[in-house]
């Protein structure tokens, strides 16, 4: 497939700057200026916007930084006016977005635009301040007056939902989603702004948004901003929630009568899965059977029994981790089935499935409703149980057994998802793992038989900290106690992920398999170049039939400890190495070759702690193939497919080269402890 983007703007005029032109042409934050004439000339206020002609003029004397800011302001403003927003109101909204852009870019104060800090602030300025700023903006647009009082009031009322897409995508999650002001990265070491200079094989954990995903989300953000400014309310966000749920259901092959519920994360979706089991018979105790909770998410065991799994929630509530959530049964029992033995080696399928069968039977015999969590796939690529066992258990226990499939890695094709749904299983998915959308984009696919439960009863009251009505189908009477509205940040994160899904789905099936096999070979070759790595042995997913999702795409590896080839890094040391990889370490090295390797930012999967058989643990790092490896990283557009893949495999080898370099100079790295940064 082609990865070419439409050509963005070119600067024109005597003062056109080649370097500036190149920067704007490749920076997706300026996508709305494609097709707009941007010319240097006479602009007494530094910037002039001709809305009828679709032209931007910047003053010959404006400095490069101010010009960059002015163009971001102009692009936003023009787009909102084209979408039917009145010029003065559009100017205020554009100024807020441009001010947030300047803040994200860490621009110094801009004398020509003294209102930047005011417009970037979390709380809206007073009406008088906004009127004065609107007068300043009117001079740029050739308008004679500022925004009317009603327009200023509308802007203030909509203030929290006006701004740049990366800021909005940081909302509607928990503390892990928040951007560290020092690093400009979130708790996963990635960004809601494109970071194409980073080598990224982190889809088993989380990825920075791509240019493709960013633009898709930003187009929706701008469309919704215009609608809210025109209408004066937030109904557009609710309508977008309906559209996103419909699109997810369509792409996943959800049958008629099924439902999609959006969740901020895969762990949040555990709460809704448990809630669904309360609906048919709230008076019956529940047993939840989890597979390898250490290979799903740290909060999953708590969520699976109705407890808070973080210190804050998607709806902004401060909570106590591990405290009970209101409305859930306090007597829910948790049974864990390990997928590995005490040495960290995968157990046989027969042993795992025998233990699962006995656990389900024992809970059912005790008169308990059973929730069995199937795992497709784990953090290291394990799958259990087989479809054959799930069919057997469904036939034996009928509606007394609820099956929930953790497919949050999303390394699974639509046909597999449909097979699970045909078993009346709830399927949990995310757009933020294999699909490489931004972190915190979860959903549950609910088959028709289970979806009918939403028409009666009432969801546990404590879910109001995690969900709003907009994440659920309008017909879900059980969700009537949830607060109105929808999670705006979640919707935009899903839009970015759906753009990646569309690009991936367009690639022929045989090509998908070919790329994944090439990735496997490249991992094995890179590991073989050094004697310090131990590659974990994991079989391909044991699926019925073939296809790309029957191939291994997550590769966990351990690193031998400095000074001891017999010992492997423990989880704490592996996490330090993980952070160093995601940082520019060039300043700590002497030779040109070492600096070249150390300078490359490499983002891979967080370490997974597994037992070493001697009472300790090993930290297993991961490299994984994501959808972008198959469909094409947008920053590599213009390269032929084979050349692009050769570059990607070269970057993969670099990851292991950098690890080897950092390990060889461990003491030096430990002394300075370089931290990840956005750039």
XYZ file of C-alpha atoms in Angstrom:
679
model
C 0.000 0.000 0.000
C 1.046 3.614 -0.398
C 2.050 5.575 2.661
C 2.242 8.932 0.894
C 0.565 11.879 2.525
C -0.764 14.829 0.529
C 1.928 17.457 0.196
C 1.568 20.122 2.901
C 2.306 23.804 2.581
C 5.264 25.515 1.000
C 6.250 28.985 2.084
C 6.356 31.617 -0.632
C 7.839 35.065 -0.993
C 11.146 36.807 -0.661
C 11.610 35.781 2.945
C 10.657 32.128 2.482
C 13.016 30.024 4.592
C 14.079 26.654 3.145
C 14.718 25.100 6.564
C 11.395 26.381 7.882
C 9.646 25.146 4.774
C 11.099 21.664 5.213
C 10.140 21.550 8.878
C 6.544 22.536 8.252
C 6.230 20.158 5.339
C 7.122 17.154 7.482
C 5.398 18.239 10.722
C 1.935 16.710 10.807
C 0.805 19.347 13.345
C 0.427 21.684 10.333
C -1.700 19.322 8.226
C -4.600 21.821 8.121
C -2.440 24.222 6.049
C -2.219 21.884 3.074
C -3.449 23.754 0.033
C -3.253 27.106 1.840
C -1.044 29.781 0.308
C 1.414 30.999 2.948
C 3.350 34.051 1.769
C 5.732 36.598 3.242
C 4.785 40.213 2.687
C 3.371 43.265 4.383
C 1.485 42.337 7.568
C 1.651 45.183 10.126
C 0.448 42.938 12.980
C 2.972 40.249 12.076
C 0.325 37.999 10.570
C -2.589 38.484 8.218
C -5.303 35.930 7.426
C -7.432 36.340 4.316
C -10.329 33.969 4.949
C -12.112 34.397 1.622
C -8.940 33.720 -0.373
C -7.641 31.061 1.995
C -4.327 32.868 2.251
C -1.895 33.572 5.107
C 0.567 36.469 4.976
C 3.329 36.841 7.560
C 5.399 39.973 7.962
C 8.897 40.068 6.467
C 10.313 41.015 9.850
C 8.682 38.272 11.920
C 11.239 35.917 13.452
C 11.296 32.207 12.683
C 9.785 31.041 15.995
C 6.952 33.557 15.902
C 6.284 32.635 12.273
C 5.961 28.989 13.257
C 3.496 29.858 15.995
C 1.580 32.208 13.692
C 1.176 29.532 11.054
C -0.199 27.076 13.630
C -2.671 29.739 14.750
C -3.642 30.548 11.168
C -4.131 26.929 10.157
C -6.457 26.245 13.076
C -8.373 29.464 12.544
C -8.899 28.931 8.826
C -10.092 25.357 9.375
C -12.664 26.380 11.988
C -14.022 29.184 9.808
C -14.303 26.777 6.866
C -16.338 24.518 9.182
C -18.873 27.269 9.783
C -17.623 28.905 12.983
C -17.839 32.700 13.080
C -14.462 34.401 12.685
C -14.161 36.001 16.164
C -15.172 32.832 18.048
C -13.001 30.674 15.799
C -10.112 33.028 16.546
C -10.393 32.495 20.298
C -10.512 28.707 19.906
C -7.581 28.799 17.486
C -5.612 30.976 19.883
C -6.131 28.454 22.680
C -4.947 25.578 20.497
C -1.952 27.561 19.243
C -1.060 28.551 22.813
C -1.116 24.910 23.924
C 1.012 24.073 20.893
C 3.571 26.688 21.954
C 3.594 25.245 25.455
C 4.083 21.700 24.166
C 6.926 22.912 21.950
C 8.443 24.744 24.945
C 8.554 28.006 23.017
C 9.892 31.041 24.911
C 7.629 34.086 25.368
C 6.551 35.574 22.037
C 6.389 39.402 22.272
C 4.077 39.638 19.267
C 1.596 37.302 20.996
C 1.613 38.278 24.706
C -1.560 36.318 25.462
C -0.056 32.839 24.942
C 0.273 31.888 28.627
C -3.257 33.102 29.356
C -4.795 31.063 26.546
C -2.809 27.923 27.412
C -3.951 27.938 31.048
C -6.105 25.130 32.416
C -8.788 27.520 33.675
C -10.480 30.018 31.336
C -9.587 33.682 31.696
C -12.254 36.185 32.627
C -14.641 37.569 30.047
C -12.835 40.907 30.033
C -9.499 39.296 29.319
C -10.950 37.260 26.492
C -12.514 40.372 24.987
C -9.119 42.135 24.978
C -7.438 39.098 23.408
C -10.216 38.909 20.832
C -9.518 42.554 19.896
C -5.860 41.685 19.334
C -6.863 38.734 17.182
C -9.292 40.858 15.160
C -6.341 42.912 13.895
C -4.860 39.738 12.402
C -8.070 38.825 10.630
C -9.036 42.236 9.293
C -12.093 42.227 11.546
C -13.431 45.434 13.043
C -14.528 44.109 16.418
C -13.988 41.395 19.024
C -16.143 38.391 19.778
C -19.592 39.147 21.152
C -20.352 38.568 24.822
C -22.338 35.427 23.997
C -19.429 34.035 21.979
C -17.000 34.740 24.814
C -19.322 32.972 27.254
C -19.521 30.011 24.873
C -15.735 29.841 24.624
C -15.387 29.875 28.419
C -18.020 27.141 28.835
C -16.258 24.890 26.314
C -12.752 25.720 27.544
C -11.859 22.179 28.822
C -12.631 20.578 25.462
C -10.887 23.170 23.276
C -7.210 22.613 22.574
C -4.664 20.522 20.736
C -5.301 16.851 20.186
C -2.302 15.655 22.213
C -3.570 17.477 25.301
C -7.056 16.025 24.964
C -5.690 12.518 24.382
C -3.923 12.782 27.749
C -7.300 13.023 29.499
C -9.719 10.279 30.469
C -7.234 7.809 31.919
C -5.406 7.310 35.185
C -2.042 8.544 36.413
C -0.117 6.376 33.924
C -1.453 8.501 31.080
C -0.204 11.795 32.457
C 2.764 13.473 30.795
C 5.842 14.005 32.935
C 6.754 17.695 32.512
C 10.454 16.834 32.696
C 10.496 14.149 30.011
C 7.329 15.036 28.046
C 6.554 11.301 28.130
C 3.817 9.397 29.946
C 4.137 6.464 32.341
C 4.688 4.103 29.425
C 7.655 6.080 28.098
C 5.787 7.286 25.032
C 4.005 10.375 23.739
C 0.703 11.494 22.260
C 2.788 13.513 19.797
C 4.582 11.701 16.958
C 8.127 10.688 17.834
C 9.426 9.339 14.512
C 13.096 9.678 15.466
C 12.676 6.962 18.118
C 13.271 3.313 17.230
C 10.050 1.690 18.429
C 9.309 -1.988 18.963
C 7.166 -1.465 22.073
C 3.716 -2.587 20.937
C 3.534 -5.253 23.662
C 3.364 -2.325 26.127
C 2.510 0.976 24.384
C 3.657 3.144 21.483
C 3.898 6.837 20.740
C 1.245 7.935 18.276
C 2.274 7.848 14.627
C 1.781 10.686 12.169
C -1.049 8.678 10.635
C -2.808 8.224 13.964
C -2.158 11.797 15.041
C -3.682 13.288 11.920
C -6.706 10.991 12.054
C -7.384 11.953 15.671
C -6.711 15.640 15.015
C -9.130 15.763 12.099
C -11.848 14.419 14.380
C -10.817 16.821 17.146
C -11.107 19.805 14.794
C -14.458 18.619 13.435
C -15.855 18.203 16.956
C -14.444 21.552 18.077
C -16.222 23.280 15.219
C -19.498 21.501 16.012
C -19.321 22.409 19.692
C -18.516 26.040 18.927
C -21.453 26.237 16.495
C -23.915 24.473 18.793
C -22.738 25.793 22.139
C -22.777 22.386 23.843
C -20.931 19.040 23.901
C -23.462 16.882 22.098
C -20.950 16.298 19.302
C -18.765 14.262 21.658
C -21.678 11.954 22.473
C -22.447 11.465 18.786
C -18.790 10.678 18.159
C -18.919 8.005 20.876
C -21.755 6.322 18.980
C -19.738 6.465 15.746
C -16.593 5.061 17.353
C -18.465 2.173 18.960
C -20.187 1.411 15.658
C -16.873 1.457 13.791
C -15.171 -0.860 16.293
C -18.063 -3.297 16.140
C -18.045 -3.286 12.341
C -14.297 -3.819 12.041
C -14.346 -6.612 14.629
C -17.227 -8.457 12.965
C -19.624 -8.072 15.903
C -22.922 -9.810 15.038
C -26.246 -7.994 15.033
C -27.588 -7.569 18.544
C -24.119 -7.374 20.051
C -22.760 -4.357 21.883
C -19.513 -2.423 22.192
C -18.592 -0.749 25.463
C -15.597 1.575 25.503
C -13.132 1.464 28.383
C -10.146 3.651 29.171
C -7.879 0.597 29.342
C -7.893 -3.180 29.265
C -7.927 -3.169 33.061
C -10.992 -0.902 33.108
C -12.712 -3.406 30.845
C -12.182 -6.055 33.552
C -14.569 -4.061 35.721
C -17.295 -4.044 33.094
C -16.808 -7.795 32.479
C -17.319 -8.424 36.195
C -20.309 -6.076 36.185
C -21.928 -8.090 33.391
C -21.768 -11.166 35.608
C -23.649 -9.296 38.352
C -26.580 -8.517 36.065
C -28.232 -11.930 35.536
C -28.228 -12.874 39.229
C -26.770 -10.399 41.695
C -27.572 -12.737 44.604
C -25.205 -15.461 43.443
C -21.524 -15.460 44.514
C -18.897 -15.264 41.793
C -15.625 -17.054 41.182
C -13.216 -15.392 38.764
C -10.576 -17.612 37.175
C -7.574 -15.694 35.868
C -4.781 -17.105 33.726
C -1.251 -15.856 34.411
C -2.229 -12.510 35.992
C 1.471 -11.595 36.091
C 1.394 -11.620 32.276
C -1.708 -9.471 31.797
C -1.600 -6.299 33.877
C -0.658 -5.489 37.442
C -4.127 -4.147 38.192
C -6.091 -7.000 36.617
C -6.361 -9.214 39.747
C -7.839 -6.289 41.689
C -10.231 -5.232 38.930
C -11.340 -8.846 38.459
C -12.785 -8.901 41.994
C -14.170 -5.353 41.947
C -11.392 -3.353 43.577
C -9.725 -0.096 42.559
C -6.485 -0.831 40.711
C -4.890 2.630 40.736
C -5.008 5.822 42.777
C -7.249 7.672 40.338
C -9.817 6.756 37.700
C -10.762 7.569 34.120
C -13.471 9.971 35.311
C -11.061 11.843 37.546
C -11.919 10.344 40.941
C -9.202 9.950 43.568
C -9.444 6.458 45.052
C -7.521 4.085 47.307
C -5.763 1.307 45.449
C -7.172 -2.159 46.288
C -10.208 -0.658 48.068
C -13.611 -2.191 47.186
C -15.642 -0.480 44.475
C -19.215 0.275 45.445
C -21.884 -2.101 44.197
C -19.656 -5.098 43.488
C -20.067 -8.233 45.563
C -17.413 -8.291 48.302
C -17.243 -12.097 48.329
C -15.978 -12.606 44.763
C -13.380 -15.350 44.799
C -10.201 -15.216 42.692
C -8.519 -18.347 41.357
C -5.231 -17.979 39.460
C -3.975 -20.581 37.001
C -0.277 -20.192 36.158
C 0.922 -20.678 32.586
C 4.558 -21.170 33.661
C 6.283 -23.358 36.220
C 8.581 -22.203 39.027
C 11.443 -21.905 36.538
C 9.459 -19.609 34.277
C 9.059 -22.300 31.612
C 5.643 -22.607 29.911
C 3.552 -25.462 31.264
C 2.034 -28.010 28.924
C -1.371 -27.266 27.458
C -2.721 -30.485 28.938
C -1.692 -29.508 32.478
C -3.108 -25.984 32.134
C -6.414 -27.127 30.681
C -6.832 -29.857 33.304
C -6.399 -27.271 36.067
C -8.836 -24.895 34.362
C -11.462 -27.632 34.006
C -11.170 -28.631 37.653
C -11.397 -25.001 38.834
C -14.559 -24.344 36.809
C -16.180 -27.577 37.979
C -15.370 -26.933 41.647
C -16.787 -23.408 41.590
C -19.932 -24.511 39.761
C -20.445 -27.380 42.197
C -20.290 -24.854 45.046
C -23.201 -22.965 43.486
C -21.098 -20.048 42.274
C -21.309 -18.200 38.965
C -17.986 -18.680 37.173
C -16.056 -16.175 35.057
C -13.271 -17.820 33.090
C -10.719 -15.424 31.625
C -9.107 -16.884 28.518
C -5.815 -15.292 27.496
C -5.173 -14.407 23.865
C -2.308 -13.407 24.200
C -0.166 -12.758 27.285
C 2.594 -10.147 27.570
C 5.071 -12.728 26.292
C 2.817 -14.267 23.640
C 1.224 -17.222 25.468
C -2.277 -18.423 24.555
C -4.595 -20.506 26.741
C -6.876 -22.337 26.767
C -7.691 -23.842 23.387
C -10.910 -23.164 21.537
C -11.703 -26.872 21.925
C -11.708 -26.595 25.723
C -13.799 -23.429 25.660
C -16.394 -25.193 23.512
C -16.442 -28.160 25.899
C -16.867 -25.949 28.942
C -19.628 -23.938 27.275
C -21.547 -27.115 26.429
C -21.100 -28.514 29.938
C -21.850 -25.466 32.076
C -24.049 -23.371 29.802
C -25.144 -19.977 31.089
C -23.631 -20.628 34.521
C -20.234 -19.931 32.949
C -19.231 -16.526 31.658
C -16.236 -16.540 29.311
C -14.150 -13.393 28.998
C -11.320 -13.364 26.448
C -8.409 -11.053 27.159
C -7.408 -10.193 23.590
C -6.038 -6.825 24.668
C -2.771 -7.435 22.812
C -5.006 -7.471 19.702
C -2.677 -9.890 17.904
C -5.731 -11.547 16.472
C -7.710 -11.410 13.244
C -11.469 -10.712 12.922
C -12.288 -14.366 12.218
C -10.814 -15.408 15.592
C -12.736 -12.668 17.364
C -15.961 -13.832 15.715
C -15.263 -17.425 16.821
C -15.032 -16.286 20.437
C -18.204 -14.220 20.118
C -19.996 -17.262 18.692
C -19.201 -18.970 22.030
C -20.992 -16.121 23.819
C -17.661 -14.852 25.105
C -17.036 -11.212 25.948
C -13.881 -10.173 24.071
C -11.667 -7.450 25.527
C -9.571 -5.556 22.982
C -7.411 -2.451 22.864
C -6.181 -0.160 20.119
C -2.963 0.509 22.001
C -0.950 -2.710 21.770
C -0.484 -4.430 18.400
C -2.392 -1.690 16.593
C 0.106 0.895 17.971
C -2.535 3.486 18.758
C -1.990 5.709 21.809
C -2.138 4.005 25.238
C -5.452 3.757 27.071
C -7.866 2.733 24.312
C -9.910 -0.246 25.453
C -13.228 -1.806 24.529
C -15.329 -4.863 25.236
C -17.131 -6.697 22.445
C -20.291 -8.202 23.914
C -22.131 -10.991 22.025
C -25.903 -10.707 21.596
C -26.848 -13.188 24.326
C -24.784 -11.336 26.932
C -25.726 -7.889 25.584
C -29.362 -8.609 26.446
C -28.387 -8.404 30.122
C -27.837 -4.664 29.656
C -31.566 -4.171 29.246
C -32.315 -4.976 32.888
C -30.877 -4.537 36.330
C -28.375 -1.887 37.293
C -24.600 -1.726 37.005
C -22.601 -1.497 40.246
C -22.766 2.082 41.498
C -18.983 2.486 41.774
C -18.592 2.258 38.004
C -19.499 5.946 37.832
C -15.833 6.649 38.652
C -14.733 4.807 35.507
C -17.483 5.118 32.884
C -20.005 7.608 31.541
C -23.189 6.893 29.627
C -21.542 7.671 26.307
C -19.261 4.629 26.530
C -22.310 2.317 26.608
C -25.065 1.679 24.037
C -28.013 4.078 24.363
C -30.266 1.049 24.920
C -28.265 -0.121 27.961
C -30.840 0.504 30.699
C -28.463 -1.007 33.254
C -26.095 1.946 32.685
C -28.695 4.607 33.474
C -27.002 5.450 36.773
C -23.754 6.518 35.103
C -22.971 10.220 34.596
C -23.871 11.878 31.310
C -21.221 12.540 28.693
C -18.443 10.551 27.089
C -14.683 10.192 27.491
C -13.360 12.619 24.857
C -9.720 11.620 25.216
C -10.630 7.961 24.831
C -12.557 8.660 21.617
C -9.610 10.453 20.039
C -7.194 7.701 21.084
C -9.478 5.170 19.435
C -9.642 7.269 16.264
C -5.851 7.138 16.060
C -5.916 3.367 16.595
C -8.654 2.829 14.010
C -6.533 4.645 11.433
C -3.770 2.110 12.118
C -6.259 -0.749 11.872
C -7.460 0.517 8.502
C -3.900 0.693 7.163
C -3.102 -2.781 8.507
C -6.305 -4.326 7.137
C -5.414 -3.075 3.640
C -2.271 -5.236 3.539
C -2.741 -8.667 1.907
C -2.812 -11.556 4.386
C 0.194 -13.282 2.844
C 2.207 -10.085 3.141
C 1.360 -9.791 6.840
C 2.736 -13.274 7.456
C 5.813 -12.554 5.373
C 6.691 -9.466 7.420
C 6.184 -11.253 10.743
C 8.437 -14.119 9.633
C 11.059 -11.625 8.541
C 10.819 -9.934 11.932
C 11.366 -13.256 13.716
C 14.447 -13.958 11.627
C 15.795 -10.473 12.332
C 15.329 -10.905 16.098
C 17.112 -14.252 16.078
C 19.965 -12.837 13.963
C 20.373 -9.786 16.227
C 20.446 -11.922 19.362
C 23.020 -14.238 17.781
C 25.409 -11.309 17.253
C 26.018 -11.059 21.014
C 26.614 -13.624 23.744
C 24.785 -11.675 26.443
C 21.192 -12.396 25.446
C 18.899 -15.291 26.298
C 15.889 -15.464 23.982
C 12.799 -16.910 25.603
C 11.403 -20.035 23.965
C 7.717 -19.539 23.190
C 5.807 -21.493 20.578
C 3.650 -19.860 17.928
C 0.042 -19.399 19.121
C -1.716 -22.759 18.820
C -4.687 -21.660 16.749
C -7.058 -23.585 14.534
C -6.011 -22.986 10.940
C -3.282 -20.667 9.693
C -2.921 -16.948 9.157
C -0.740 -14.115 10.355
C -2.117 -14.334 13.892
C -0.772 -17.888 14.166
C 2.757 -16.484 14.059
C 4.762 -15.293 17.034
C 5.134 -11.507 17.138
C 6.390 -10.877 20.707
C 9.932 -11.899 21.636
C 11.034 -11.743 25.264
C 14.714 -11.828 26.096
C 16.901 -11.566 29.171
C 20.308 -9.909 29.486
C 23.271 -11.421 31.274
C 24.329 -9.299 34.232
C 27.508 -7.188 33.968
C 30.460 -9.145 35.274
C 28.534 -12.417 35.493
C 27.574 -14.422 32.441
C 25.817 -16.926 34.733
C 23.316 -14.432 36.141
C 20.474 -12.658 34.319
C 19.302 -9.149 35.102
C 16.571 -9.025 37.718
C 13.422 -6.914 37.098
C 14.845 -3.812 38.803
C 18.043 -3.822 36.726
C 16.105 -4.667 33.555
C 13.837 -1.677 34.155
C 16.873 0.616 34.496
C 18.153 -0.691 31.189
C 14.717 -0.181 29.655
C 14.822 3.501 30.676
C 18.394 4.008 29.444
C 17.431 2.594 26.060
C 14.734 5.253 25.763
C 17.259 8.038 26.361
C 20.006 9.734 24.361
C 23.159 8.502 26.141
C 25.716 9.836 23.640
C 27.299 12.283 26.112
C 28.574 9.372 28.214
C 30.701 7.863 25.441
C 33.976 8.748 23.754
C 34.239 7.285 20.264
C 32.143 8.388 17.306
C 30.758 4.881 16.813
C 29.734 4.526 20.453
C 28.123 7.949 20.479
C 26.232 7.146 17.289
C 24.709 4.029 18.842
C 24.109 5.552 22.278
C 22.360 8.592 20.798
C 19.552 6.545 19.233
C 16.393 6.494 21.332
C 15.004 2.943 21.482
C 11.596 2.224 22.969
C 10.781 -1.442 23.599
C 8.415 -3.436 25.810
C 8.652 -3.038 29.562
C 10.285 -5.959 31.406
C 8.066 -8.784 32.644
C 9.085 -10.317 35.977
C 9.155 -14.132 35.855
C 10.545 -16.637 38.388
C 14.093 -17.945 38.037
C 13.477 -21.219 39.929
C 15.686 -20.204 42.838
C 13.366 -17.866 44.688
C 14.286 -14.809 42.628
C 13.011 -13.215 39.442
C 14.303 -12.398 35.975
C 13.342 -9.235 34.101
C 12.417 -10.228 30.555
C 12.507 -7.319 28.095
C 10.477 -7.521 24.898
C 10.644 -6.480 21.263
C 7.480 -6.933 19.268
C 6.091 -6.432 15.793
C 3.192 -4.004 15.652
C 0.722 -3.173 12.919
C 2.888 -0.287 11.716
C 5.740 -2.651 10.894
C 3.382 -4.347 8.437
C 1.465 -1.364 7.066
C 4.381 1.040 7.005
C 5.597 3.581 9.534
C 4.336 6.904 8.135
C 7.658 8.638 8.769
C 9.183 6.215 6.234
C 6.782 7.183 3.466
C 8.490 7.521 0.137
C 10.661 4.447 0.686
C 10.034 1.322 -1.343
C 8.637 -1.504 0.796
C 11.781 -3.646 0.780
C 13.990 -0.676 1.578
C 11.672 0.376 4.372
C 11.704 -3.080 5.911
C 15.484 -3.251 5.600
C 15.672 -0.007 7.566
C 13.285 -1.359 10.198
C 15.332 -4.542 10.612
C 18.486 -2.458 10.850
C 16.841 -0.459 13.626
C 15.924 -3.712 15.370
C 19.558 -4.834 15.296
C 20.508 -1.437 16.707
C 18.344 -2.077 19.782
C 20.470 -5.081 20.693
C 23.696 -3.262 19.815
C 22.741 -0.418 22.154
C 21.875 -2.827 24.966
C 25.269 -4.498 24.563
C 27.001 -1.107 24.666
C 25.110 0.038 27.761
C 25.781 -3.231 29.557
C 29.506 -2.986 28.799
C 29.565 0.436 30.509
C 27.035 -0.332 33.227
C 28.813 1.434 36.092
C 29.102 4.654 34.092
C 25.451 4.530 33.123
C 24.391 3.740 36.686
C 26.339 6.745 37.978
C 24.616 9.234 35.676
C 21.345 7.293 35.228
C 20.158 9.012 32.004
C 16.390 9.403 31.807
C 14.096 9.166 28.800
C 13.094 12.330 27.003
C 10.643 13.088 24.200
C 13.513 14.306 22.002
